[in-house]
Short mmCIF file of C-alpha atoms in Angstrom, two decimals:
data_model
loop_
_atom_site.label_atom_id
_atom_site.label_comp_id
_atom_site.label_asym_id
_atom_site.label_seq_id
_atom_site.Cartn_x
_atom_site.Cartn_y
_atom_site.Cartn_z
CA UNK A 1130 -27.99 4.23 11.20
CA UNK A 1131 -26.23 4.04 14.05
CA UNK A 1132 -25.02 0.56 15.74
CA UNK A 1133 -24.02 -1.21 18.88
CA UNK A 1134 -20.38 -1.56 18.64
CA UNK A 1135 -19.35 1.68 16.80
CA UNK A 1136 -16.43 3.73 17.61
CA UNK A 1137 -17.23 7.35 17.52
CA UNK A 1138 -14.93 10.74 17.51
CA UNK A 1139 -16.39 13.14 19.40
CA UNK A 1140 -15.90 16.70 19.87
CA UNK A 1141 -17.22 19.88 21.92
CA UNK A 1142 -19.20 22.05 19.86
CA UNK A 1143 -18.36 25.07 22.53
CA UNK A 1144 -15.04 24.83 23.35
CA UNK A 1145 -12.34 27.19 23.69
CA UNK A 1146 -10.12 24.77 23.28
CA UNK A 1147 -10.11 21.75 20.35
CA UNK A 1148 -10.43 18.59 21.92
CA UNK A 1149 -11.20 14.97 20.20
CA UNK A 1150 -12.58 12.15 22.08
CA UNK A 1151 -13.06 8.30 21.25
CA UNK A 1152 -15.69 6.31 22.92
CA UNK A 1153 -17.70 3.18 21.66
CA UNK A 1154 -21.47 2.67 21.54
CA UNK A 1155 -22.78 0.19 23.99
CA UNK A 1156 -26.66 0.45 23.62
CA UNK A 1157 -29.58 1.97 21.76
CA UNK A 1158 -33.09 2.39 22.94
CA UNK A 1159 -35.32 4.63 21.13
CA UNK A 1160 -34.12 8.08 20.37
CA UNK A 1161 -31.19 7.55 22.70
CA UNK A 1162 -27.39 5.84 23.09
CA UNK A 1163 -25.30 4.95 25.83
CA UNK A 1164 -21.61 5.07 25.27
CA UNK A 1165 -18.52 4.61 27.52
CA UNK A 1166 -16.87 7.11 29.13
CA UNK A 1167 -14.81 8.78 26.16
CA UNK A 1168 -10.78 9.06 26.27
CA UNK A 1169 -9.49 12.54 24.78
CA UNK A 1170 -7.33 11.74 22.41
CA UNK A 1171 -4.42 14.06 23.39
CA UNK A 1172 -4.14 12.73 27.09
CA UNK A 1173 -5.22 9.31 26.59
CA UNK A 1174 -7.88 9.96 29.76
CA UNK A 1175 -11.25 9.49 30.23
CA UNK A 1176 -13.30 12.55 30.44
CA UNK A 1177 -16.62 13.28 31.94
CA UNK A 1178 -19.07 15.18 30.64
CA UNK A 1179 -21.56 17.12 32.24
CA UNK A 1180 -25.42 16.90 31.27
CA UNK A 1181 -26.44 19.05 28.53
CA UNK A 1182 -22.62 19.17 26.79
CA UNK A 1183 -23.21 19.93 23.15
CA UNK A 1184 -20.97 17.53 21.09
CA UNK A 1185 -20.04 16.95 17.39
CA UNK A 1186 -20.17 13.42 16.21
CA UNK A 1187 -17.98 11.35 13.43
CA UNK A 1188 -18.38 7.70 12.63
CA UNK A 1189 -17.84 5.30 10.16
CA UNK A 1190 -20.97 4.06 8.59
CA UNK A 1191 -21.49 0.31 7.57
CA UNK A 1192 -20.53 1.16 3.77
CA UNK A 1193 -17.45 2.95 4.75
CA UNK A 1194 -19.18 6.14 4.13
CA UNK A 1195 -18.43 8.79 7.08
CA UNK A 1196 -21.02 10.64 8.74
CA UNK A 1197 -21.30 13.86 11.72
CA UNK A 1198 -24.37 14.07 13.28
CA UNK A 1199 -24.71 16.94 16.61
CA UNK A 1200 -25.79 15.41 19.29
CA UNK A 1201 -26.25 16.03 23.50
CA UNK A 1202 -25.61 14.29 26.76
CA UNK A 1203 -28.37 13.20 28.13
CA UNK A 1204 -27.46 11.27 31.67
CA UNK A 1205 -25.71 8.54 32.56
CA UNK A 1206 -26.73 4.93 33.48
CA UNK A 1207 -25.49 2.42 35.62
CA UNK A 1208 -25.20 -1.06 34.46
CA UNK A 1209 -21.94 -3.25 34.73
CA UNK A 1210 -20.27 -0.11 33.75
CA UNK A 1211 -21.23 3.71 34.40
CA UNK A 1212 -22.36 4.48 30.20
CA UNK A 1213 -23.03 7.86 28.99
CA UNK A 1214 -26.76 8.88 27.53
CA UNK A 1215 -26.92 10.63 24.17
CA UNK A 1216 -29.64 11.72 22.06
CA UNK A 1217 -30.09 9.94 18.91
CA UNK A 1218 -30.46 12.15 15.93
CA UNK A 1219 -33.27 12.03 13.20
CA UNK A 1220 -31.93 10.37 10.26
CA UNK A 1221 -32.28 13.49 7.99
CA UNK A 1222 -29.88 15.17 10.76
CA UNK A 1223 -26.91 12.72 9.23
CA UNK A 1224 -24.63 14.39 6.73
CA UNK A 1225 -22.57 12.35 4.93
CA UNK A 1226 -19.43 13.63 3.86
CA UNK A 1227 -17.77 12.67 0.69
CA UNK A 1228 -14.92 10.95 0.31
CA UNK A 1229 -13.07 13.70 -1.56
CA UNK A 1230 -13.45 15.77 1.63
CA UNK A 1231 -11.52 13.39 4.01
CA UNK A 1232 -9.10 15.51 5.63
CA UNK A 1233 -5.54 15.73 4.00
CA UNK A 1234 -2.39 16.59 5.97
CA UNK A 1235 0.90 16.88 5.55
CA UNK A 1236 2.75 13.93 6.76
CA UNK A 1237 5.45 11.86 6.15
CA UNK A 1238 4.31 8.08 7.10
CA UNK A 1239 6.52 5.32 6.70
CA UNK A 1240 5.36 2.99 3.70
CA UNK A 1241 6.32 0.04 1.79
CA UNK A 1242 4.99 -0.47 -1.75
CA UNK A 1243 4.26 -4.20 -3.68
CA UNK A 1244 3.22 -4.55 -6.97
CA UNK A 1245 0.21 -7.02 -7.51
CA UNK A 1246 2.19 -8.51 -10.94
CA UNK A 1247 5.46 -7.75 -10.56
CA UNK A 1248 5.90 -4.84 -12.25
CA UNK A 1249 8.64 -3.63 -10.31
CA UNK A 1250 10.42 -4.16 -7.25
CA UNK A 1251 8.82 -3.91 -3.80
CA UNK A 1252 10.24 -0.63 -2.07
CA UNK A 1253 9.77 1.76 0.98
CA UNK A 1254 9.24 5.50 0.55
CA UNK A 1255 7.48 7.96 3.00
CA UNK A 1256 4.22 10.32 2.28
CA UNK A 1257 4.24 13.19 1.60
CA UNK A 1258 0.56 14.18 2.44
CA UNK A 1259 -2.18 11.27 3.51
CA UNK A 1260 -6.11 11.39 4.26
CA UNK A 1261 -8.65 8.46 5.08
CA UNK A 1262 -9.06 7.97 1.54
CA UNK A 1263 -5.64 8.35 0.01
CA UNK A 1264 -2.07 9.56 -0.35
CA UNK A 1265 0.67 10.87 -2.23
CA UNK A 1266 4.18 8.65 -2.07
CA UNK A 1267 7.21 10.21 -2.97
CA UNK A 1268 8.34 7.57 -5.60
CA UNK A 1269 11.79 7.26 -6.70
CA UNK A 1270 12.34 8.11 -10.61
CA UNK A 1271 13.57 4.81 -11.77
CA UNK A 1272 10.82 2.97 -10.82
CA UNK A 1273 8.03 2.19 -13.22
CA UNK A 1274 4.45 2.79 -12.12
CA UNK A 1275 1.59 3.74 -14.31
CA UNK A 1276 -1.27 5.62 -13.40
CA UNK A 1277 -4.62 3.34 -13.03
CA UNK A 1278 -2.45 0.53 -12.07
CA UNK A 1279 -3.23 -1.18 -8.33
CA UNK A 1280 -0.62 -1.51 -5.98
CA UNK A 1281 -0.11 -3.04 -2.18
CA UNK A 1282 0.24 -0.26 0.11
CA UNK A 1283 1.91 -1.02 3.53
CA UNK A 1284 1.29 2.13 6.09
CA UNK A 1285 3.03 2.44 9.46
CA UNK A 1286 0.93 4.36 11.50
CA UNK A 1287 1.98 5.51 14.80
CA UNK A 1288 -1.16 6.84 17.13
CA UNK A 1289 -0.55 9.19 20.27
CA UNK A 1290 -1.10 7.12 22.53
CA UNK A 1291 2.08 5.21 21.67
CA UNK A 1292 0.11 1.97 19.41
CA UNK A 1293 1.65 1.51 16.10
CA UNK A 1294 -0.46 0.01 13.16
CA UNK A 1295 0.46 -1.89 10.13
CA UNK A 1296 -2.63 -0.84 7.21
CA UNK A 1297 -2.02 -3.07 4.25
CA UNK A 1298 -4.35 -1.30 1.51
CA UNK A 1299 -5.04 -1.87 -1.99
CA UNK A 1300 -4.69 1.28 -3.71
CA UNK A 1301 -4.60 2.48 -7.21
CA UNK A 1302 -2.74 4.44 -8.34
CA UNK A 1303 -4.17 7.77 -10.15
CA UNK A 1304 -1.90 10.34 -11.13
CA UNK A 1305 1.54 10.46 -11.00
CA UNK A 1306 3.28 14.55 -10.72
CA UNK A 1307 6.47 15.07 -12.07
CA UNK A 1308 8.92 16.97 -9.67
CA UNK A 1309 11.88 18.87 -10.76
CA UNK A 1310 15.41 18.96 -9.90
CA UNK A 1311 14.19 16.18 -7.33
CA UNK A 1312 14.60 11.86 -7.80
CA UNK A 1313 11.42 10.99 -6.23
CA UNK A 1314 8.03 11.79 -8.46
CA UNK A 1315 4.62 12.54 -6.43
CA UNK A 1316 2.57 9.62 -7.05
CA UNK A 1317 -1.46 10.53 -5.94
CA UNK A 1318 -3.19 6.70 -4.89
CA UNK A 1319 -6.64 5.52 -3.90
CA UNK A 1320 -7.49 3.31 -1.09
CA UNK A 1321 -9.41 1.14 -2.97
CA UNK A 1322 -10.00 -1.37 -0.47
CA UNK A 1323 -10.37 -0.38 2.88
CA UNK A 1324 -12.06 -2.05 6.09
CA UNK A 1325 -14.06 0.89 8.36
CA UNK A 1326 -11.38 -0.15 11.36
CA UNK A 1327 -8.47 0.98 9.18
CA UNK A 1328 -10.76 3.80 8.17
CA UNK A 1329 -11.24 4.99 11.54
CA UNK A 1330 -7.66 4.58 12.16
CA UNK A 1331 -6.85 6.96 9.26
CA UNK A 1332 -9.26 9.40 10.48
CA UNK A 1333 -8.26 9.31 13.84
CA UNK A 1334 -4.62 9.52 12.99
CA UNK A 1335 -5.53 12.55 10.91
CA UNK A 1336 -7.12 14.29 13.94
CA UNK A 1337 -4.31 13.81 15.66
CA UNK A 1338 -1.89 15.24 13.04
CA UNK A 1339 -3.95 18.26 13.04
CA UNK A 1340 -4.53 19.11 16.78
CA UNK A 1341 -0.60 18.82 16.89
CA UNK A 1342 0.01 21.39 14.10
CA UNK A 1343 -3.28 23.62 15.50
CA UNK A 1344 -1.00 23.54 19.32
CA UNK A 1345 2.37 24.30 17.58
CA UNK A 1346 0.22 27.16 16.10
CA UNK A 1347 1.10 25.98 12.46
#
């Protein structure tokens, strides 16, 4: 299942402390991979980790479909650069997690919103929670959007490490929550086409999001 060329979160199964780390896979032989040496997504450093470190794996599968698998450090290797050895899961060992699980947090993300047949004027509105697989927009009240309609979805995504991306996403649009004494309505959208590098960039983001709240202790 797994690839050369994947990017993979990782994350210490024994840890008193959460960390997430991003690392790419470089080589498979067998029952093993080699990755780079991981960066922790909080510092932006590389860490190294010591044989037999116990480590939780996410990654994007080739369908967009994410998977965790546990997995071990093995060794390193020495080729034109030092690569980490993990063990290789058996396939059965892959869980797939839905897409209705995708972690949702509360953030307000920058975002501007096109209709595909001008149905109503282009505008910019925030979040006001986002996963990997969706969002909900806080809409203003005057404009006209109907639920299983598809929309362009323009996301500014600013990463820790100081990057900014620009996700443009079809979405549609599936149910739209009335909110009193307010002039925005809560409108609930689908990514409905998605590439698994704007995927990962979701996911990523969303890790980030919640380490920050977890170290504010909120």
């Amino acid at each position: 299942m797994l690839k050369i060329g994947d990017s993979l979160l990782l994350e210490p199964k024994y840890s008193l402390q959460p960390e997430k780390y991003k690392c790419k896979i470089h080589e498979i032989t067998g029952n093993v991979f080699y990755i780079d040496y991981p960066i922790n997504l909080d510092t932006n450093r590389t860490v190294f980790l010591t044989d037999g470190t116990q480590l939780k794996c996410t990654y994007i599968g080739t369908e967009g479909n994410v998977y965790i698998f546990d997995t071990e450090v093995l060794g390193r290797k020495k080729m034109e650069l030092p690569f980490v050895q993990l063990r290789t899961p058996a396939e059965h060992q892959f869980v797939k997690i839905q897409r209705r699980q995708y972690v949702r947090i509360d953030a307000a993300v920058d975002v501007a919103v096109h209709p595909l047949n001008f149905e109503f004027r282009p505008f910019t509105a925030i979040t006001a929670d986002i996963s990997a697989g969706g969002a909900a927009i806080l809409v203003p009240k005057t404009t006209t959007i109907k639920p299983g309609s598809y929309i362009n979805v323009w996301i500014v995504l600013p990463l820790k490490s100081g990057d900014i991306y620009y996700l443009k996403l079809k979405s549609k649009v599936i149910r739209i929550v009335e909110q009193e004494g307010s002039n925005f309505n809560k409108v609930s959208i689908q990514f409905s086409e998605i590439s698994k590098g704007d995927r990962q960039l979701l996911i990523r983001f969303c890790f980030e999001k919640q380490l920050e709240m977890r170290n504010k202790g909120l």
